[in-house]
mmCIF file of C-alpha atoms in Angstrom:
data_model
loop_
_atom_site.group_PDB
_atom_site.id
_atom_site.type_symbol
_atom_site.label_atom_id
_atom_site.label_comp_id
_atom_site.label_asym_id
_atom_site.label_seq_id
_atom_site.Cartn_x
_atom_site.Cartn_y
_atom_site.Cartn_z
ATOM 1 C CA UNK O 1 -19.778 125.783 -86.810
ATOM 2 C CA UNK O 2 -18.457 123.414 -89.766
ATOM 3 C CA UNK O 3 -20.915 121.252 -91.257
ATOM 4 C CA UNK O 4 -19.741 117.992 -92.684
ATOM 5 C CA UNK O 5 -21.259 117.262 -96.092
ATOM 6 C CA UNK O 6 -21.297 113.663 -97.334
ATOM 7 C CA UNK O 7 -21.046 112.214 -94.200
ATOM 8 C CA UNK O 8 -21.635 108.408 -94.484
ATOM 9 C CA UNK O 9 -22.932 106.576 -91.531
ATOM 10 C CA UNK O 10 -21.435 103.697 -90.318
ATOM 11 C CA UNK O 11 -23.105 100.589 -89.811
ATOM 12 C CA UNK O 12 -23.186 98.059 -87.185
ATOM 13 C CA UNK O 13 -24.788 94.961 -87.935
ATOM 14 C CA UNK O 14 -26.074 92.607 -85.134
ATOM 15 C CA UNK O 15 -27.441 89.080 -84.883
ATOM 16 C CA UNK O 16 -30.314 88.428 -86.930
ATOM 17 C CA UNK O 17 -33.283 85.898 -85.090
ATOM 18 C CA UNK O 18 -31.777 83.190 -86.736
ATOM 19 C CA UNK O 19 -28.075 83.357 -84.706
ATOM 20 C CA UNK O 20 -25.892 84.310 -87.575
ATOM 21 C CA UNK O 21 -24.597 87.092 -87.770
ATOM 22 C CA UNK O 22 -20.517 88.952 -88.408
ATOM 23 C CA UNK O 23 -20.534 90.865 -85.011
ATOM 24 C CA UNK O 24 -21.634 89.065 -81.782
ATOM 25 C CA UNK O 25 -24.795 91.523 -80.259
ATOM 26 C CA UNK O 26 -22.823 92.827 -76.995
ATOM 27 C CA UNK O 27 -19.709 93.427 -79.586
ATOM 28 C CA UNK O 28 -22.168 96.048 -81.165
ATOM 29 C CA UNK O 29 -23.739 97.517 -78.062
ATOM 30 C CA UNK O 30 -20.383 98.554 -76.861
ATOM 31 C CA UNK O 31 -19.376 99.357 -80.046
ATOM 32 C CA UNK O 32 -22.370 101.320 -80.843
ATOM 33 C CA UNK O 33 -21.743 103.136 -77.312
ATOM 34 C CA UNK O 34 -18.211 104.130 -78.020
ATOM 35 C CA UNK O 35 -19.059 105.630 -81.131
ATOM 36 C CA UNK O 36 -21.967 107.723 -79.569
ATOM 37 C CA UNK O 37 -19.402 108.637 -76.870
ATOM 38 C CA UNK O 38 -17.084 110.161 -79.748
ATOM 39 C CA UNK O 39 -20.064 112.199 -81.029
ATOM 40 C CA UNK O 40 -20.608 109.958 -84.418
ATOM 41 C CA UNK O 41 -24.175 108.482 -85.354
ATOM 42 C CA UNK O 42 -24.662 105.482 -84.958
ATOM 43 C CA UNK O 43 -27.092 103.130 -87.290
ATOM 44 C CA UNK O 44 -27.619 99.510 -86.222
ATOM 45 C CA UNK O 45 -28.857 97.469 -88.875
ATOM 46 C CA UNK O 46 -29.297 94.141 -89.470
ATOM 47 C CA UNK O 47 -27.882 91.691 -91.922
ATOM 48 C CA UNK O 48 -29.575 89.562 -95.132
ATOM 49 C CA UNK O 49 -31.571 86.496 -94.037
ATOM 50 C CA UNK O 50 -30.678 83.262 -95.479
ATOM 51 C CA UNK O 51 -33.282 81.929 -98.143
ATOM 52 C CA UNK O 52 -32.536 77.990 -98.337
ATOM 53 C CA UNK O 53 -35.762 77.206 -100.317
ATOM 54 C CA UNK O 54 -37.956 78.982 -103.008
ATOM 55 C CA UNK O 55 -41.477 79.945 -102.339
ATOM 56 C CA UNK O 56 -44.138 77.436 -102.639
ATOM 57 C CA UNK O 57 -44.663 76.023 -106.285
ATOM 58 C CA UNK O 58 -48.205 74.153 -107.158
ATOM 59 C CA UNK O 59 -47.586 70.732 -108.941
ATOM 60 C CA UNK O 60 -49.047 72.419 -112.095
ATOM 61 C CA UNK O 61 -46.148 75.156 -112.464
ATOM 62 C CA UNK O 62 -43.249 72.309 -112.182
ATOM 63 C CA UNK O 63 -42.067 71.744 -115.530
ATOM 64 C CA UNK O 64 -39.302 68.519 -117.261
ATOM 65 C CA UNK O 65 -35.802 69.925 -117.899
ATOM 66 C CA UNK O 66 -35.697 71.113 -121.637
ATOM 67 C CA UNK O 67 -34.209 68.408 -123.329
ATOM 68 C CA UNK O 68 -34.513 65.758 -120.450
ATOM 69 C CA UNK O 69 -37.400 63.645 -120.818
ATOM 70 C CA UNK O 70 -37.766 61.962 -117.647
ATOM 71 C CA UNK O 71 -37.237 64.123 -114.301
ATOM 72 C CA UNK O 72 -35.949 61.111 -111.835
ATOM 73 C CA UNK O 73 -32.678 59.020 -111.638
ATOM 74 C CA UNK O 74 -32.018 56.110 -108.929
ATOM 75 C CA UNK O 75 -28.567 54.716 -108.108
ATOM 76 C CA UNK O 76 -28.305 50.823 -106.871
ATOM 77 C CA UNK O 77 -25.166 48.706 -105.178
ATOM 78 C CA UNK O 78 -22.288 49.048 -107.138
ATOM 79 C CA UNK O 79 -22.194 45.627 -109.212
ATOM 80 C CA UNK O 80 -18.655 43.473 -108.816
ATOM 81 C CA UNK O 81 -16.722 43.690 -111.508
ATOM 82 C CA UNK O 82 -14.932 40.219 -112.736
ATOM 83 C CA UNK O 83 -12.443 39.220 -114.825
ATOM 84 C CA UNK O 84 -9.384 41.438 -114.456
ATOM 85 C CA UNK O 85 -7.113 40.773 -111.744
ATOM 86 C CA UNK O 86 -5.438 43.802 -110.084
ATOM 87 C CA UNK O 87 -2.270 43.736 -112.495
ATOM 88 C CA UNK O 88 -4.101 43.290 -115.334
ATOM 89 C CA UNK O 89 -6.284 46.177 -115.250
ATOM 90 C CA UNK O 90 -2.602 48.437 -114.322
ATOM 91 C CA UNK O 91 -1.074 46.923 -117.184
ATOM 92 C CA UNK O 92 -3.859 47.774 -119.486
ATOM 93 C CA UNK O 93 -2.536 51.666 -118.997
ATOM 94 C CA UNK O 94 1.346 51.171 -118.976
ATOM 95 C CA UNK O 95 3.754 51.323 -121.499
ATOM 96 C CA UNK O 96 6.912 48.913 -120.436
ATOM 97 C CA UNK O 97 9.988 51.440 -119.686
ATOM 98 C CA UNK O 98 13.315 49.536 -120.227
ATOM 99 C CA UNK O 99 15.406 51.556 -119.055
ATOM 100 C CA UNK O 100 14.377 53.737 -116.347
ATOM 101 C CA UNK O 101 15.348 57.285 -115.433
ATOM 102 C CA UNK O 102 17.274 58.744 -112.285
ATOM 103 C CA UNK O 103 14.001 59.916 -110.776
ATOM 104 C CA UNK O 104 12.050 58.501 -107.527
ATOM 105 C CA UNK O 105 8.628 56.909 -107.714
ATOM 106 C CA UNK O 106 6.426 59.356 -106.583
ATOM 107 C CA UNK O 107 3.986 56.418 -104.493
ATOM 108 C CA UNK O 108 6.959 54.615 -102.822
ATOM 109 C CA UNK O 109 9.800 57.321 -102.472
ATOM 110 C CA UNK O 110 11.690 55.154 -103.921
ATOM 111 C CA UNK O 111 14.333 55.434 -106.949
ATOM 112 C CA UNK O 112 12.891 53.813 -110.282
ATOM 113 C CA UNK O 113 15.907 52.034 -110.892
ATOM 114 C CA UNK O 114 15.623 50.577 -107.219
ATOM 115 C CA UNK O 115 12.942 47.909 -106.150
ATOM 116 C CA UNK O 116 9.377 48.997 -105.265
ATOM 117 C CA UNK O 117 9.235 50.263 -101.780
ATOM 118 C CA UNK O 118 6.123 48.531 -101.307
ATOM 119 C CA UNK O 119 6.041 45.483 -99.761
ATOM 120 C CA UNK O 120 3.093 43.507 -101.084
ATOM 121 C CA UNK O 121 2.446 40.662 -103.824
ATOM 122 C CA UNK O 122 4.820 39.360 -105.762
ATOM 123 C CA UNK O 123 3.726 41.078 -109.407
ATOM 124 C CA UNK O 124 4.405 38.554 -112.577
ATOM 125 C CA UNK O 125 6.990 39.300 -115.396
ATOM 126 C CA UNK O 126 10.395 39.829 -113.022
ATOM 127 C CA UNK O 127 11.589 40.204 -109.605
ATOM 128 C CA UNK O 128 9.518 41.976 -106.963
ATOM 129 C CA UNK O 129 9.144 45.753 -107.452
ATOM 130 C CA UNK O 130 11.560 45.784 -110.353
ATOM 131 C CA UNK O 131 9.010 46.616 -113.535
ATOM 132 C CA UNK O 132 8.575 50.187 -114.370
ATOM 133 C CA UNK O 133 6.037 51.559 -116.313
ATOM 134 C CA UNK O 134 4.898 54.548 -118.192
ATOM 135 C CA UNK O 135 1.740 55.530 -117.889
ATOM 136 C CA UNK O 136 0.036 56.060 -121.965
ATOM 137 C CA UNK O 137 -1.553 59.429 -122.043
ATOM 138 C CA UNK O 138 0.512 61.657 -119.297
ATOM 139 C CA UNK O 139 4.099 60.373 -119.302
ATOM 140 C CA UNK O 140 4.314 59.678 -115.345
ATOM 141 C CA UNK O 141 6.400 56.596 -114.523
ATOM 142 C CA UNK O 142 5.943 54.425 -111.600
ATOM 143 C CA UNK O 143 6.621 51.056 -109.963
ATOM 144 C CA UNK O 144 3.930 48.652 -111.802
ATOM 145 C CA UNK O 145 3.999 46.782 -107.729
ATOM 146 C CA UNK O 146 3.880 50.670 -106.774
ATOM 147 C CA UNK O 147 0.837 51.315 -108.676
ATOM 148 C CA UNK O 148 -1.230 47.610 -108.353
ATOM 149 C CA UNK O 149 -1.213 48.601 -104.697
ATOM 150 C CA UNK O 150 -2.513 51.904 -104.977
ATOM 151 C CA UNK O 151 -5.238 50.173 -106.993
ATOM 152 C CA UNK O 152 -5.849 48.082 -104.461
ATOM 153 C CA UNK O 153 -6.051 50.612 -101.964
ATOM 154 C CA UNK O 154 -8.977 52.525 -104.272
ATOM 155 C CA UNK O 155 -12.133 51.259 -105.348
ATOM 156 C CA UNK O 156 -11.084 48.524 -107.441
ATOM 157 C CA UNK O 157 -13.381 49.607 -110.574
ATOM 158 C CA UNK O 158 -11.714 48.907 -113.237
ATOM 159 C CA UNK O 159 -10.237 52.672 -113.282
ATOM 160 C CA UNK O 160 -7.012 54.157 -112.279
ATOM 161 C CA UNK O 161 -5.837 57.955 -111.887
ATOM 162 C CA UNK O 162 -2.205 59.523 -112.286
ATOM 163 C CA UNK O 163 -1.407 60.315 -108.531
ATOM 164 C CA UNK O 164 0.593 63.065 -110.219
ATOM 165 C CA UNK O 165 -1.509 65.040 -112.245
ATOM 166 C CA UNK O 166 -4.727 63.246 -112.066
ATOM 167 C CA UNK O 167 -5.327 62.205 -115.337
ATOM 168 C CA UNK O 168 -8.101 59.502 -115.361
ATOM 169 C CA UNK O 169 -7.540 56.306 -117.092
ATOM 170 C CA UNK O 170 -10.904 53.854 -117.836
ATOM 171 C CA UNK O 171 -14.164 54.843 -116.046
ATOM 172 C CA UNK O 172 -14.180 56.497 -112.726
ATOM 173 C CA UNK O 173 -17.013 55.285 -110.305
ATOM 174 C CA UNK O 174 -17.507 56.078 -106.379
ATOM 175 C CA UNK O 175 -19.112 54.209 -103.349
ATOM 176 C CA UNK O 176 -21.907 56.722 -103.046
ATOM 177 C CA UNK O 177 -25.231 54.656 -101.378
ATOM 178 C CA UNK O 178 -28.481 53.861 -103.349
ATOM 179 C CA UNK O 179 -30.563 56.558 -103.645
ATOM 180 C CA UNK O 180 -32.927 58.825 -105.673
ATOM 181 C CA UNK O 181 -31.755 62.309 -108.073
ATOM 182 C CA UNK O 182 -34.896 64.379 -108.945
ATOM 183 C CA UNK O 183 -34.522 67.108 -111.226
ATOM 184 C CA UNK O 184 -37.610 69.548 -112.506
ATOM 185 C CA UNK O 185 -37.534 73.392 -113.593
ATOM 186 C CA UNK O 186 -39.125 75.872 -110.947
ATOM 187 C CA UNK O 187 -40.996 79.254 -112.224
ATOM 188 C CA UNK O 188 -38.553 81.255 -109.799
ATOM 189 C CA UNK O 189 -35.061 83.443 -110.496
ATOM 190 C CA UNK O 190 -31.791 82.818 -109.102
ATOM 191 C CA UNK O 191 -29.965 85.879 -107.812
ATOM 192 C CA UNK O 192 -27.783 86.937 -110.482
ATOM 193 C CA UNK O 193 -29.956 84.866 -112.984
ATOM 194 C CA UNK O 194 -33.503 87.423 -113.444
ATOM 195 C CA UNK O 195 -33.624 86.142 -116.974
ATOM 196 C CA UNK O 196 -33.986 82.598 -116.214
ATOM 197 C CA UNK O 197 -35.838 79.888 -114.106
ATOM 198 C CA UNK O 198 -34.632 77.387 -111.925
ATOM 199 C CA UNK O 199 -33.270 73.737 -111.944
ATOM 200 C CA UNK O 200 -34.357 72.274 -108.421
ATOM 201 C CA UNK O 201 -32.085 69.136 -108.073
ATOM 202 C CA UNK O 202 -33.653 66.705 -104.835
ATOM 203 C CA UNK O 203 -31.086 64.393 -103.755
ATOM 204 C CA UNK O 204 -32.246 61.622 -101.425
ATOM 205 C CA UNK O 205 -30.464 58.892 -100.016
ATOM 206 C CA UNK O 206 -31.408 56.536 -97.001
ATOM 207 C CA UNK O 207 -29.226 55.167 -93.987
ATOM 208 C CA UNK O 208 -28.192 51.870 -94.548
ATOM 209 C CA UNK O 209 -25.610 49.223 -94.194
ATOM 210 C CA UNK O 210 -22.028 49.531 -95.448
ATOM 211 C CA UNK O 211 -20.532 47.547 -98.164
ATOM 212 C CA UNK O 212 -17.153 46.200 -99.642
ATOM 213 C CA UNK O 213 -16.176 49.329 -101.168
ATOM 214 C CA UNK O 214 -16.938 51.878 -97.997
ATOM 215 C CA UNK O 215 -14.179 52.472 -95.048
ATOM 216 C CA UNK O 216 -16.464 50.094 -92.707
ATOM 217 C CA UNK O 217 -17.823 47.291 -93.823
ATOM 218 C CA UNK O 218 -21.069 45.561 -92.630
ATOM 219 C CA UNK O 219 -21.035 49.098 -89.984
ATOM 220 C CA UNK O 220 -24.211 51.142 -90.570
ATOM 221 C CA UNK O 221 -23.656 54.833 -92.013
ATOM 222 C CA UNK O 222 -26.189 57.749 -90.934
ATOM 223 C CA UNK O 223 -27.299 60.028 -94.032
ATOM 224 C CA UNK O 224 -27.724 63.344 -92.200
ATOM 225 C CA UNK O 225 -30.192 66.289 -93.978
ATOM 226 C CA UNK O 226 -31.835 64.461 -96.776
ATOM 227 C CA UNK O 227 -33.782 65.227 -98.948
ATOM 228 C CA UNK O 228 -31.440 68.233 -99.878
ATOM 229 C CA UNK O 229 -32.248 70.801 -102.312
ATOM 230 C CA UNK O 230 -29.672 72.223 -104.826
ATOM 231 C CA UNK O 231 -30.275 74.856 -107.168
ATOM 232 C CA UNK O 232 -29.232 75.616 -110.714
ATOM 233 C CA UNK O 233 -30.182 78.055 -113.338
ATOM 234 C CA UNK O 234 -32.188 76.940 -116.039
ATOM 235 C CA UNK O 235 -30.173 78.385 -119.076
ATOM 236 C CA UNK O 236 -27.497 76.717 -121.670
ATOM 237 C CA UNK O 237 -24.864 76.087 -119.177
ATOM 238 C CA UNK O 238 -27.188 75.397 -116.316
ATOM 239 C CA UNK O 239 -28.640 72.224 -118.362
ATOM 240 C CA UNK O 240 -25.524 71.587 -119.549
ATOM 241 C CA UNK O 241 -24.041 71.171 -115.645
ATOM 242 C CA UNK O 242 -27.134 69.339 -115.008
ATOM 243 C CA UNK O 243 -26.272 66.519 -117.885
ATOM 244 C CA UNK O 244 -22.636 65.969 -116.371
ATOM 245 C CA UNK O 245 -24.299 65.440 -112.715
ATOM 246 C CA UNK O 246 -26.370 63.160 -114.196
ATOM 247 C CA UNK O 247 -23.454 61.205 -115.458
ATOM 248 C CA UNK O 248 -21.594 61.769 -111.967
ATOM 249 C CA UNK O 249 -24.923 60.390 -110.497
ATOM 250 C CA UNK O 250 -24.962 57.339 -112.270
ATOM 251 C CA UNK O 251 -21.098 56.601 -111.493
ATOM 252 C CA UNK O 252 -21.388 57.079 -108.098
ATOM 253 C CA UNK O 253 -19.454 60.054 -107.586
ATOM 254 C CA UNK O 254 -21.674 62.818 -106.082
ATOM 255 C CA UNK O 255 -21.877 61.901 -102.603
ATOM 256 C CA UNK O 256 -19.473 59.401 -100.658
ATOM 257 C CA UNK O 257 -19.111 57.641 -97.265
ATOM 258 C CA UNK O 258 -16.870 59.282 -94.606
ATOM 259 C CA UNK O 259 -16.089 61.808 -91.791
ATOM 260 C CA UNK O 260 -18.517 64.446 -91.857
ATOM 261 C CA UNK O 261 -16.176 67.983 -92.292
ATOM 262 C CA UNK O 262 -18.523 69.851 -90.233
ATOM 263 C CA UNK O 263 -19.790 67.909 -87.993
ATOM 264 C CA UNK O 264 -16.989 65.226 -87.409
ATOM 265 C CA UNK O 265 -19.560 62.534 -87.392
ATOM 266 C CA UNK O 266 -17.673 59.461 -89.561
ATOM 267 C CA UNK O 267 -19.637 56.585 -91.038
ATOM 268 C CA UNK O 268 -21.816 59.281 -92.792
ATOM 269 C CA UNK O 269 -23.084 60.464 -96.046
ATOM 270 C CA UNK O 270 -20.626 63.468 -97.598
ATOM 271 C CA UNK O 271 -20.354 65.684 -100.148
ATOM 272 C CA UNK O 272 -17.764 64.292 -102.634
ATOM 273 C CA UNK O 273 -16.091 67.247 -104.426
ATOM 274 C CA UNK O 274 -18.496 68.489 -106.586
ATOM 275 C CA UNK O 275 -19.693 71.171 -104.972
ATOM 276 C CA UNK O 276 -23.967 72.412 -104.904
ATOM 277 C CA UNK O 277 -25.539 75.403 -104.897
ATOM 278 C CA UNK O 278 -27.766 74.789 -101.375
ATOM 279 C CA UNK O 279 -29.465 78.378 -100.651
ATOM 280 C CA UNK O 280 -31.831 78.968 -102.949
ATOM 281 C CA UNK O 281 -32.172 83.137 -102.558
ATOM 282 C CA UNK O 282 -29.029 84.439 -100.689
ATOM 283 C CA UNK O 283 -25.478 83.808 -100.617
ATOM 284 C CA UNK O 284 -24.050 84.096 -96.843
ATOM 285 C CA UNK O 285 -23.108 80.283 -96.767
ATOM 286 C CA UNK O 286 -21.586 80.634 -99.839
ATOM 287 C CA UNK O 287 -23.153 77.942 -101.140
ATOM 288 C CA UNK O 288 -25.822 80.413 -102.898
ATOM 289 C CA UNK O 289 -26.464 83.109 -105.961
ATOM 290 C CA UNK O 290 -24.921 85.411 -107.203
ATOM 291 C CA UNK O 291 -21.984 83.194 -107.788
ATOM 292 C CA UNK O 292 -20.485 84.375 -111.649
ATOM 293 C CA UNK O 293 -18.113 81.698 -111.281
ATOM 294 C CA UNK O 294 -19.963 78.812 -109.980
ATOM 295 C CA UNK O 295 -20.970 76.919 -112.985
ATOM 296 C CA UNK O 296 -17.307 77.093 -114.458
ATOM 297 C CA UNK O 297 -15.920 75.712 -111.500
ATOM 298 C CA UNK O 298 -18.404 72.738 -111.046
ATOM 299 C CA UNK O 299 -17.998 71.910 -114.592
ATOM 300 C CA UNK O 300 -13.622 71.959 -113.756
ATOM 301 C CA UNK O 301 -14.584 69.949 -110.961
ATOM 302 C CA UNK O 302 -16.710 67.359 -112.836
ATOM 303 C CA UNK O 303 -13.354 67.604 -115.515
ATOM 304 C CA UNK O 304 -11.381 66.029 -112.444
ATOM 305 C CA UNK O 305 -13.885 63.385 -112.299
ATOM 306 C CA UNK O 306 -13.615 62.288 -115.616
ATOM 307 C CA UNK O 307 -16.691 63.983 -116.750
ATOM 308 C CA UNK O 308 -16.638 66.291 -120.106
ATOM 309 C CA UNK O 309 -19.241 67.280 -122.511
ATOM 310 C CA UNK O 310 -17.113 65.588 -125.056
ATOM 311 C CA UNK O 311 -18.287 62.025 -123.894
ATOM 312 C CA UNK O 312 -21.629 62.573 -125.973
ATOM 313 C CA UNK O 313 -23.648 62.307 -123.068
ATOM 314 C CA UNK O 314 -26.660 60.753 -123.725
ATOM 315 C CA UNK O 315 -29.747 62.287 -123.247
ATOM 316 C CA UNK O 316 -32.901 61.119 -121.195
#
């Protein structure tokens, strides 16, 4: 008789109580049948539950952010902003190109040499569509009537961003609602972070009414699972991540109104590319801990936003 040392048993996990789960339950009955019907063990085993919150913490053992006085931030409508017409605020970024290259304009399609492909307003300083300009910091050229109707088409704040490689000229602000940003420290560990406590960011916006700036005006827009809880370690570059938010809070740029890319539902509250850390002890969302990489991706993704440690952000 040979005995098999070593032998590893292979598991097959089924769905937990809570209907997740990588294997469907009569996908690992038959499977767990087959195997016994070859002669190898079976073990069925069940996978990690998610942890979306932390354990109950007393008012006593919630503590201010280190170097953040104040532990709550509010958002209002987005004030109108006067005195620059459309063009202006383009031209403020352009350098006037004379003569302009063989290339097409990357908005309209169109050759630079050639008239704007767009057919809107009549922009000042030459015929329709003929200007050309070169954006200051990055280079890219465009239509000037090419570019004062992608402004248009934005949220007309004073800002505008390379539709080639991003680059951010002014301020960038969003449409995100009026709400609240609560931030506190926790006396709990992240996975991955044993050495540390935790940053509990609450997020809370209500439903309300559109305005100028959203896809629907004067429509109402639901604001599905508030108040929701993100987590962050409470370490150098956890604080650090926390000051940018704050600064993407305060422009407008952490949530947005939209279609819903889970659910569907439009006229809604979103996410707006800056992603959250939403399970507090597991990972099988993905949006959890362990996650080595997490905080240097937020803080690329707050780059894209305009948002650097460089800006001297000031401190609460």
């Amino acid at each position: 008789m040979t005995v098999i040392k070593n032998f590893q048993v292979p598991t097959v996990p089924v769905k937990n109580l809570n209907g997740s789960s990588p294997v469907h339950p009569a996908l690992a009955g038959i499977t767990g049948i087959l195997m016994s019907a070859a002669g190898l063990p079976v073990c069925l085993t069940r996978p990690p539950k998610l942890v979306l919150h932390p354990p109950p913490v007393s008012r006593s053992d919630i503590k201010s952010v280190p170097g953040l006085g104040h532990c709550c931030r509010k958002t209002t409508k987005k004030q109108a902003r006067k005195g620059r017409t459309p063009e202006e605020v383009v031209r403020r970024y352009l350098q006037k190109v004379r003569n302009p290259p063989e290339e097409d304009c990357t908005i309209c399609m169109e050759p630079l040499g050639s008239p704007s492909g767009y057919k809107g307003p009549v922009v000042s300083g030459g015929p329709r569509g003929e200007l050309v300009g070169r954006l200051a910091k990055c280079g890219h050229q465009y239509h000037l009537q090419c570019l004062v109707a992608m402004y248009n088409n934005g949220n007309k704040d004073g800002s505008l961003q390379c539709p080639t490689c991003k680059t951010i000229y002014g301020v960038k602000t969003g449409n995100q609602p009026p709400g609240k940003m609560e931030y506190h420290v926790i006396p709990h560990s992240l996975p991955g972070h044993p050495d540390c406590r935790t940053i509990r960011i609450i997020y809370n916006i209500p439903p309300g009414i559109q305005g100028p700036e959203h896809p629907n005006p004067g429509k109402p827009f639901t604001a599905r699972g508030f108040p929701r809880h993100c987590y962050l370690p409470d370490n150098e570059k956890g604080r650090k991540v926390l000051r940018l938010l704050l600064v993407a809070w305060d422009r407008r740029l952490i949530f947005s109104v939209g279609t819903s890319s889970t659910t569907g539902e439009s006229d809604t509250v979103i996410w707006n590319e800056i992603h959250h850390k939403t399970e507090f002890g597991s990972n099988l969302t993905g949006h959890g801990y362990p996650d080595p990489g997490y905080l240097d991706n937020v803080l690329e993704e707050l780059r894209a936003q305009g948002i650097t440690e460089e800006e001297n952000v000031q401190k609460e």
